[in-house]
mmCIF file of C-alpha atoms in Angstrom:
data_model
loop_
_atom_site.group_PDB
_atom_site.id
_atom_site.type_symbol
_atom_site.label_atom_id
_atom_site.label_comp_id
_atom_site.label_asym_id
_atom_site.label_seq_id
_atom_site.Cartn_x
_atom_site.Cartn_y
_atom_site.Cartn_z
ATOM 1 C CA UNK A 245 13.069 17.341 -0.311
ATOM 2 C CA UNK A 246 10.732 17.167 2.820
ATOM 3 C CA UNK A 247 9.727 13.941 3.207
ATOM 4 C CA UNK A 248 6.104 12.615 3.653
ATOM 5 C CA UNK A 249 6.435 10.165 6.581
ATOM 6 C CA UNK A 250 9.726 9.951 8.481
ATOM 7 C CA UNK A 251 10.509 6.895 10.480
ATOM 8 C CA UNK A 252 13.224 7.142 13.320
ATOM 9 C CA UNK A 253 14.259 4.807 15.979
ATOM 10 C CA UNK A 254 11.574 2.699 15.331
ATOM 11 C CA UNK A 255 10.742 -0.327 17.136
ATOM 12 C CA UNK A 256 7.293 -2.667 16.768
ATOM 13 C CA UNK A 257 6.380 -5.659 18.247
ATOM 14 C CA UNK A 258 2.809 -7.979 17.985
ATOM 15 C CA UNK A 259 2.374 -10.433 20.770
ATOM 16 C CA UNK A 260 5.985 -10.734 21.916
ATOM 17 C CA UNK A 261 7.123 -10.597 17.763
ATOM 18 C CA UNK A 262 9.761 -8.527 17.223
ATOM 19 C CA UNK A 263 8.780 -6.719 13.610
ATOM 20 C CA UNK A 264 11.737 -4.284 13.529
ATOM 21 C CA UNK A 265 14.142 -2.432 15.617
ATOM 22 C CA UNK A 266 15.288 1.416 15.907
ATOM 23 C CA UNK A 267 14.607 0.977 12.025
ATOM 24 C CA UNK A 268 15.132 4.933 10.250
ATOM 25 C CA UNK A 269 13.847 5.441 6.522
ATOM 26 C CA UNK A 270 11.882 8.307 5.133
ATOM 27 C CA UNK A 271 9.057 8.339 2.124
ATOM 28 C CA UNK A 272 9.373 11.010 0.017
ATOM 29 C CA UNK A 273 7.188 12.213 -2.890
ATOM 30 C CA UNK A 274 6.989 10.330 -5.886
ATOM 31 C CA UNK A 275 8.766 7.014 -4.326
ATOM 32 C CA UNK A 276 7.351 3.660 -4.694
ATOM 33 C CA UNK A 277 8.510 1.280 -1.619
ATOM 34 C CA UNK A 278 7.759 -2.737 -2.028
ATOM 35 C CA UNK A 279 7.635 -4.257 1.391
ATOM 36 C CA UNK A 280 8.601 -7.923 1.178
ATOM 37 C CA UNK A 281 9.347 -10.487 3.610
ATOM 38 C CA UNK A 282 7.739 -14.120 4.302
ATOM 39 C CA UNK A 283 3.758 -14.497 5.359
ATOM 40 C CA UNK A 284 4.257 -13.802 9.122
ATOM 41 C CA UNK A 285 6.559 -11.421 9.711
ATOM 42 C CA UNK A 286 4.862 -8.766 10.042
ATOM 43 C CA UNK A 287 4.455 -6.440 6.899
ATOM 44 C CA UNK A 288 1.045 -5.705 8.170
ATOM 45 C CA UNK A 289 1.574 -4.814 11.422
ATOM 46 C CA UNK A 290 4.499 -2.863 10.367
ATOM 47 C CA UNK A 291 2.084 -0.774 7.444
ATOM 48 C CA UNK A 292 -0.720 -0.503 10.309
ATOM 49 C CA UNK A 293 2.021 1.804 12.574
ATOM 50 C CA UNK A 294 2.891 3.847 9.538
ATOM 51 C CA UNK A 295 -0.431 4.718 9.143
ATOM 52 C CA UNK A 296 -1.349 5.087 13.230
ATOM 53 C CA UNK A 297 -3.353 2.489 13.928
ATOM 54 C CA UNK A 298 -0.579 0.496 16.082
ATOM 55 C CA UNK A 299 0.639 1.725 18.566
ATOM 56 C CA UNK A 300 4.949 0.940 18.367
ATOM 57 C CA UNK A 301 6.790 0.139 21.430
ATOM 58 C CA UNK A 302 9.087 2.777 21.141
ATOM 59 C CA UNK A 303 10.515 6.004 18.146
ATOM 60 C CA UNK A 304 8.204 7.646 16.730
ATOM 61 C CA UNK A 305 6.349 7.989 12.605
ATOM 62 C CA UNK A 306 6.078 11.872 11.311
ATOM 63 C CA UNK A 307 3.806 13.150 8.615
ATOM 64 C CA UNK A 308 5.600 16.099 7.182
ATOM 65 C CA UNK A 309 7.837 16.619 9.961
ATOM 66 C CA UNK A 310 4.942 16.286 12.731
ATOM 67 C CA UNK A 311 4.062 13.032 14.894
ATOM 68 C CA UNK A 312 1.484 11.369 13.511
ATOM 69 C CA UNK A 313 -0.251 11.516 16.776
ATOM 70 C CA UNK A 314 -0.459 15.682 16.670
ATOM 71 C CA UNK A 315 -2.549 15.070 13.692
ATOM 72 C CA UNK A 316 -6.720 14.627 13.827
ATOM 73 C CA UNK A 317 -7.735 11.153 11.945
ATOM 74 C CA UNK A 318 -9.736 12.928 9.570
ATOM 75 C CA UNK A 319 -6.649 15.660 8.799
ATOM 76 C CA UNK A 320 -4.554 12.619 8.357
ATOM 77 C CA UNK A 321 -6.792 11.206 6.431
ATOM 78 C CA UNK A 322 -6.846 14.038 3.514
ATOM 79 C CA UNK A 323 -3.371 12.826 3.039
ATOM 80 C CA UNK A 324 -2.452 9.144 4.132
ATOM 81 C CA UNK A 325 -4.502 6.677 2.296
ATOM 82 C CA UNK A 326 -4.563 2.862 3.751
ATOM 83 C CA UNK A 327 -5.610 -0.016 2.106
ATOM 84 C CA UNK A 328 -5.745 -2.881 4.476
ATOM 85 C CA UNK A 329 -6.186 -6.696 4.148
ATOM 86 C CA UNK A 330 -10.118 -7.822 4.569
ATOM 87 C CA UNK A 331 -11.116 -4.487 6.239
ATOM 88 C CA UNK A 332 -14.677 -4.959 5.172
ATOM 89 C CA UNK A 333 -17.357 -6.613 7.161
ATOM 90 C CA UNK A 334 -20.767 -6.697 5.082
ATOM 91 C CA UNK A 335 -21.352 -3.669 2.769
ATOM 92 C CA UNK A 336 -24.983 -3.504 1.947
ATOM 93 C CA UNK A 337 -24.596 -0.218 -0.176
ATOM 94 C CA UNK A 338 -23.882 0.078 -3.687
ATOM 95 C CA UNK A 339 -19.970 -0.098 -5.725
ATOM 96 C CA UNK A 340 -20.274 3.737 -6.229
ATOM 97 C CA UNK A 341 -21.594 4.210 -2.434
ATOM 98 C CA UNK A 342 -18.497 2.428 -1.139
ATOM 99 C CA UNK A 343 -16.070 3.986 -3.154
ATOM 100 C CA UNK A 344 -17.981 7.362 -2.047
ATOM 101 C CA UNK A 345 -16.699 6.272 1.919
ATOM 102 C CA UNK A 346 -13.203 7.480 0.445
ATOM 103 C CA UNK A 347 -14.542 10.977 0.148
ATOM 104 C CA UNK A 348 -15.600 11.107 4.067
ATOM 105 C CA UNK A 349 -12.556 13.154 5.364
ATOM 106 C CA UNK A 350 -13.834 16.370 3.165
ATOM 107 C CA UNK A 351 -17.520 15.738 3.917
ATOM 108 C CA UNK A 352 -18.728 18.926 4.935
ATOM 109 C CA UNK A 353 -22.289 18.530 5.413
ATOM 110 C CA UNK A 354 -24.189 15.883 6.836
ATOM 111 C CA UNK A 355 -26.825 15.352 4.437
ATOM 112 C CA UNK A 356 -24.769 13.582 1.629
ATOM 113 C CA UNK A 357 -21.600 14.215 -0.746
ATOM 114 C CA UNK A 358 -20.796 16.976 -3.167
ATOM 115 C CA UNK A 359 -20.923 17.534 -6.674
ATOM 116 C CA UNK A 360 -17.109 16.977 -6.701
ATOM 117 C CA UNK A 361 -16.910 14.192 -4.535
ATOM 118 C CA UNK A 362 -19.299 12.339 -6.994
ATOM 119 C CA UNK A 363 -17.250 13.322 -9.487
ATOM 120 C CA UNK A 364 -13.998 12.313 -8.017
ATOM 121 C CA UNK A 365 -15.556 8.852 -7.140
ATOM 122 C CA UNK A 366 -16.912 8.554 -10.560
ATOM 123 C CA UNK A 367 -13.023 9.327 -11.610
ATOM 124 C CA UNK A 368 -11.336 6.444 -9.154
ATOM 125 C CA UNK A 369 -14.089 4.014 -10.422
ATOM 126 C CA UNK A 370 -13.231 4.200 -14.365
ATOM 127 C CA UNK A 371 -9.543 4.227 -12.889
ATOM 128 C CA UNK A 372 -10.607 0.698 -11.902
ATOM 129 C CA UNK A 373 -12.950 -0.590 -14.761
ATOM 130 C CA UNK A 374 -15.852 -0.293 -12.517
ATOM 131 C CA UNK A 375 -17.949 2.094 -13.943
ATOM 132 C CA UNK A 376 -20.631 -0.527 -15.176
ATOM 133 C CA UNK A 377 -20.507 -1.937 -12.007
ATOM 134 C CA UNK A 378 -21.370 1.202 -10.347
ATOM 135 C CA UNK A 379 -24.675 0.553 -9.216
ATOM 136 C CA UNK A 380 -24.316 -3.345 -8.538
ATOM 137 C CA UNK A 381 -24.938 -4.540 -4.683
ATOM 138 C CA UNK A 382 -21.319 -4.537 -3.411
ATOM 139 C CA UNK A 383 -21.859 -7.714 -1.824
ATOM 140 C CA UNK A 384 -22.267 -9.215 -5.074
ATOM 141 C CA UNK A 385 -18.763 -8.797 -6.564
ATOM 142 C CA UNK A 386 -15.911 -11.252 -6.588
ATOM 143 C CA UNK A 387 -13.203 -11.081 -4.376
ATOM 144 C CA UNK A 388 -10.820 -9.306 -7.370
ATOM 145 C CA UNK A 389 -13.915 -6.801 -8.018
ATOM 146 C CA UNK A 390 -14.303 -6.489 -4.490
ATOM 147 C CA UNK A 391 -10.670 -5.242 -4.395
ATOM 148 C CA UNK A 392 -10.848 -3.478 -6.708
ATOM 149 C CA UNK A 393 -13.338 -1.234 -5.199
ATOM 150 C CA UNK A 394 -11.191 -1.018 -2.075
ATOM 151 C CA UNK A 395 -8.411 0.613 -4.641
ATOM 152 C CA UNK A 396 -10.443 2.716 -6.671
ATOM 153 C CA UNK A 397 -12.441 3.816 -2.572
ATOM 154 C CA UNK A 398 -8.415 4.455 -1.821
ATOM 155 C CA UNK A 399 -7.951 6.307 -5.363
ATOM 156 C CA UNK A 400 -11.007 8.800 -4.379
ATOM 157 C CA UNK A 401 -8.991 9.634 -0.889
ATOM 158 C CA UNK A 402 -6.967 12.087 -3.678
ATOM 159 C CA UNK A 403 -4.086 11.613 -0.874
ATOM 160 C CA UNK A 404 -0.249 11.949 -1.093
ATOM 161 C CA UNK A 405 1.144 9.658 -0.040
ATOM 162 C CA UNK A 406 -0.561 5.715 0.231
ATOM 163 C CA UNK A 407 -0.383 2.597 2.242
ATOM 164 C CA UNK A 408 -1.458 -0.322 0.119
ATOM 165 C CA UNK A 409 -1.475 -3.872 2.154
ATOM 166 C CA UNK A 410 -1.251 -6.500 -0.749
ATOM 167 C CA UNK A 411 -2.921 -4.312 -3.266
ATOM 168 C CA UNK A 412 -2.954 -7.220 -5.646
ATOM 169 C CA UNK A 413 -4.372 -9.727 -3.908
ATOM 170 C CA UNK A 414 -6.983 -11.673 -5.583
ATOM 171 C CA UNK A 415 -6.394 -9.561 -9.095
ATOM 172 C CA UNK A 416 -5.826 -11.964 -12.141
ATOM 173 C CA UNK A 417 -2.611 -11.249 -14.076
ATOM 174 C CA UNK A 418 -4.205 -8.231 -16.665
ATOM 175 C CA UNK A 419 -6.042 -6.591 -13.462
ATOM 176 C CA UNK A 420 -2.917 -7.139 -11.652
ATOM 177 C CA UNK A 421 -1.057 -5.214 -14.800
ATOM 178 C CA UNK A 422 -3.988 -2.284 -14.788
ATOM 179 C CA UNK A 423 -3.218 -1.712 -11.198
ATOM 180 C CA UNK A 424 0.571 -1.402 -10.928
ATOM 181 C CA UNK A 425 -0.121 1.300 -14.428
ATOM 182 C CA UNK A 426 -2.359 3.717 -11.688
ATOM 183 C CA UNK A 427 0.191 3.306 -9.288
ATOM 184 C CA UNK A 428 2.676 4.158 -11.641
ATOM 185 C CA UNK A 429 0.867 7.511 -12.774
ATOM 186 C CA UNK A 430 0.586 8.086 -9.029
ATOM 187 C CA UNK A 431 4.344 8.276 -8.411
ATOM 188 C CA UNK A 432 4.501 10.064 -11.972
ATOM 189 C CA UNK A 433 2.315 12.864 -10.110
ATOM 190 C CA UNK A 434 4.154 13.043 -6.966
ATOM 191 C CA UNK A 435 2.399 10.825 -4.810
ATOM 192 C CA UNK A 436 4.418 7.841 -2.831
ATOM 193 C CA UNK A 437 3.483 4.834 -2.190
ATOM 194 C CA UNK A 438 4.311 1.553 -0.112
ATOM 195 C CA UNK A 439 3.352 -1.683 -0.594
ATOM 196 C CA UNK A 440 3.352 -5.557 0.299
ATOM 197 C CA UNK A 441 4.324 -7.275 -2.626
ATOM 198 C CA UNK A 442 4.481 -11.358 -2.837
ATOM 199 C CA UNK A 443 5.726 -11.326 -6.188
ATOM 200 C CA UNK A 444 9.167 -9.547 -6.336
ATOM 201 C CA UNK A 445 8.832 -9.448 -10.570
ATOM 202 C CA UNK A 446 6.515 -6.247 -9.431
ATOM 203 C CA UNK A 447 8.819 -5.352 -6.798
ATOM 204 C CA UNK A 448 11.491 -5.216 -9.699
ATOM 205 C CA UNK A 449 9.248 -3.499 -12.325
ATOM 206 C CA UNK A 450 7.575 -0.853 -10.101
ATOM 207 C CA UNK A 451 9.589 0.018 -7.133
ATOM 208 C CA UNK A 452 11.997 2.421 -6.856
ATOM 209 C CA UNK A 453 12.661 1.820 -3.200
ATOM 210 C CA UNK A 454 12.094 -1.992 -1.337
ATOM 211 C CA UNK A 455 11.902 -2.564 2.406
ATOM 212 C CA UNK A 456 12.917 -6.077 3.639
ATOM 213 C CA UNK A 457 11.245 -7.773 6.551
ATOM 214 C CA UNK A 458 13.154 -10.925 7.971
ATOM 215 C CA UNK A 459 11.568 -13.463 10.709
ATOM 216 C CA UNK A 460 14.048 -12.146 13.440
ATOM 217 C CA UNK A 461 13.195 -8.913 12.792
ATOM 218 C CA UNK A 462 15.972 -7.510 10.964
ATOM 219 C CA UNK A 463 15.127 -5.140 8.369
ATOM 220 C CA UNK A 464 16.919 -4.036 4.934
ATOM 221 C CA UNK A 465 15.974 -1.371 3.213
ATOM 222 C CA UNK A 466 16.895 1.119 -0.305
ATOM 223 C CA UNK A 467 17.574 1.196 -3.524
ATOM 224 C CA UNK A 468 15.768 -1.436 -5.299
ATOM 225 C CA UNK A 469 18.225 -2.153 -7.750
ATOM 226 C CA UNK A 470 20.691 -2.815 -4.843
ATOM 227 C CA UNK A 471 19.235 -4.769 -2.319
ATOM 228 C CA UNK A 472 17.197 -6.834 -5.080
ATOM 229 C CA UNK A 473 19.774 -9.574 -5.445
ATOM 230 C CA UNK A 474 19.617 -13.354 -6.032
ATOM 231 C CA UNK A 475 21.763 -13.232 -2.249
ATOM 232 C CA UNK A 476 19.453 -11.120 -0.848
ATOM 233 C CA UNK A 477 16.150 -12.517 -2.128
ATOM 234 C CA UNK A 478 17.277 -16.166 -0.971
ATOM 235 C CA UNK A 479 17.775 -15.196 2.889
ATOM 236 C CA UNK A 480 14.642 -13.361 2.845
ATOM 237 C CA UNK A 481 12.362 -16.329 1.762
ATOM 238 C CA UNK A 482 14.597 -19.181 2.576
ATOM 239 C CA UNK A 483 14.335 -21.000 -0.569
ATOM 240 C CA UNK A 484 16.583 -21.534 -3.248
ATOM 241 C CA UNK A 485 15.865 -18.933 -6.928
ATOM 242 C CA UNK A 486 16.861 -19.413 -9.917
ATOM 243 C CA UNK A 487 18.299 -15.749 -11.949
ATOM 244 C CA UNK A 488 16.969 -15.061 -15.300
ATOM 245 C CA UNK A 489 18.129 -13.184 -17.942
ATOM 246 C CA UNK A 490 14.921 -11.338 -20.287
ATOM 247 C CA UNK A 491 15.560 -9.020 -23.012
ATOM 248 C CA UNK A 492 19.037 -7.494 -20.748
ATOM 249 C CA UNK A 493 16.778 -7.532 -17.342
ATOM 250 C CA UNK A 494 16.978 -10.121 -14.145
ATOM 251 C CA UNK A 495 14.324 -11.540 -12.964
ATOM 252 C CA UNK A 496 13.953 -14.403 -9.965
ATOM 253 C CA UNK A 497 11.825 -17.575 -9.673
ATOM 254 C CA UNK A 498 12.054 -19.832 -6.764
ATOM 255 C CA UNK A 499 13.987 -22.607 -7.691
ATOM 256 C CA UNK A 500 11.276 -25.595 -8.008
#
């Protein structure tokens, strides 16, 4: 199967940080990748060269089997959807305008949005529970509604293949539950996904596929039944977990 970004040789750095060397792994359709690894090591930077927007030091990131750089933003955007950490500034528009902004890659005209693009961003905001929020100031919302928004904005892209950076940040625990169900109807439809994870019980639940980020750079990545171990888990945070055994499943708690 033709995978939707390749990685090979790849090798990032961030102010002298080393975030992973020569690393190879592809993303194929309807694979869900947790990246996880300690605050600092550079799951952000490492999502921001997936997507182009860093420029690696060496290797090189494909999008179906052409460098991401042969590829116009806007073309790239019809496909790659990126959710980054505290990308918005001040938003003066309304929830339904801002979700709209995912739409912009297949703006034809000038002069406003189509018919289907309402419709499509009308779609990603009842994906979200945000349709009676749809005309609120976006400024107003909390932090989890404000994330929200920046999903469901995502969700109207209608890409293949997305780039989520902490997708659950500031979602309480149902919200947090709602989420991981679209993403799971995603992958269901063929779309892959990637995404920094903190807590590894969604890693375990959702993810097909993890990716492994360690402070020296060293990276693990594959199966997520194999690599998500009690061994594994411990090096990559440095703390002690305790292993739990749930209804015949394993799940890991740090070790307070």
């Amino acid at each position: 199967m033709q995978a939707f970004l390749e990685v090979r040789k790849l090798t990032v750095a961030i102010g002298g940080k080393l975030i992973c060397r020569e690393l190879d792994m592809m993303i194929r359709p309807g694979e869900c990748w947790g990246v996880l690894g300690q605050n600092g090591v550079g799951k952000t930077t490492l999502l921001r060269t997936l997507a182009g927007l860093h420029t690696p030091q060496s290797g090189m990131v494909s999008w179906n089997g052409v460098a991401l750089a042969a590829h116009t933003r806007r073309n790239l955007a019809r496909h790659l959807g990126v959710l980054l950490q505290n990308e918005v500034g001040e938003f003066w528009g309304s929830v339904q305008e801002y979700v709209l902004l995912g739409r912009f890659p297949y703006r034809a005209s000038l002069f406003g949005y189509s018919v289907q693009d309402e419709a499509l961003a009308q779609q990603a905001l009842a994906q979200m529970e945000l349709e009676g929020l749809a005309q609120r100031p976006y400024n107003t919302l909390s932090g989890g509604e404000q994330q929200r928004a920046a999903i469901a904005q995502a969700l109207a892209q209608q890409a293949q293949c997305y780039l989520l950076d902490e997708p659950l940040q500031h979602l309480d625990l149902r919200h947090q539950a709602q989420t991981m169900q679209v993403f799971s109807r995603l992958k269901e439809q063929g779309c892959a996904l990637m995404m920094v994870l903190h807590d590894t019980l969604w890693a375990q639940r959702c993810c097909d596929h993890v990716l492994m980020q360690f402070a020296d750079g060293h990276v693990l990545h594959g199966i997520a039944q194999e690599l998500l171990t009690r061994t594994h888990l411990e090096a990559l945070y440095q703390c002690p977990l305790r292993e739990l055994s749930v209804e015949g499943e394993r799940w890991f708690v740090a070790g307070v």
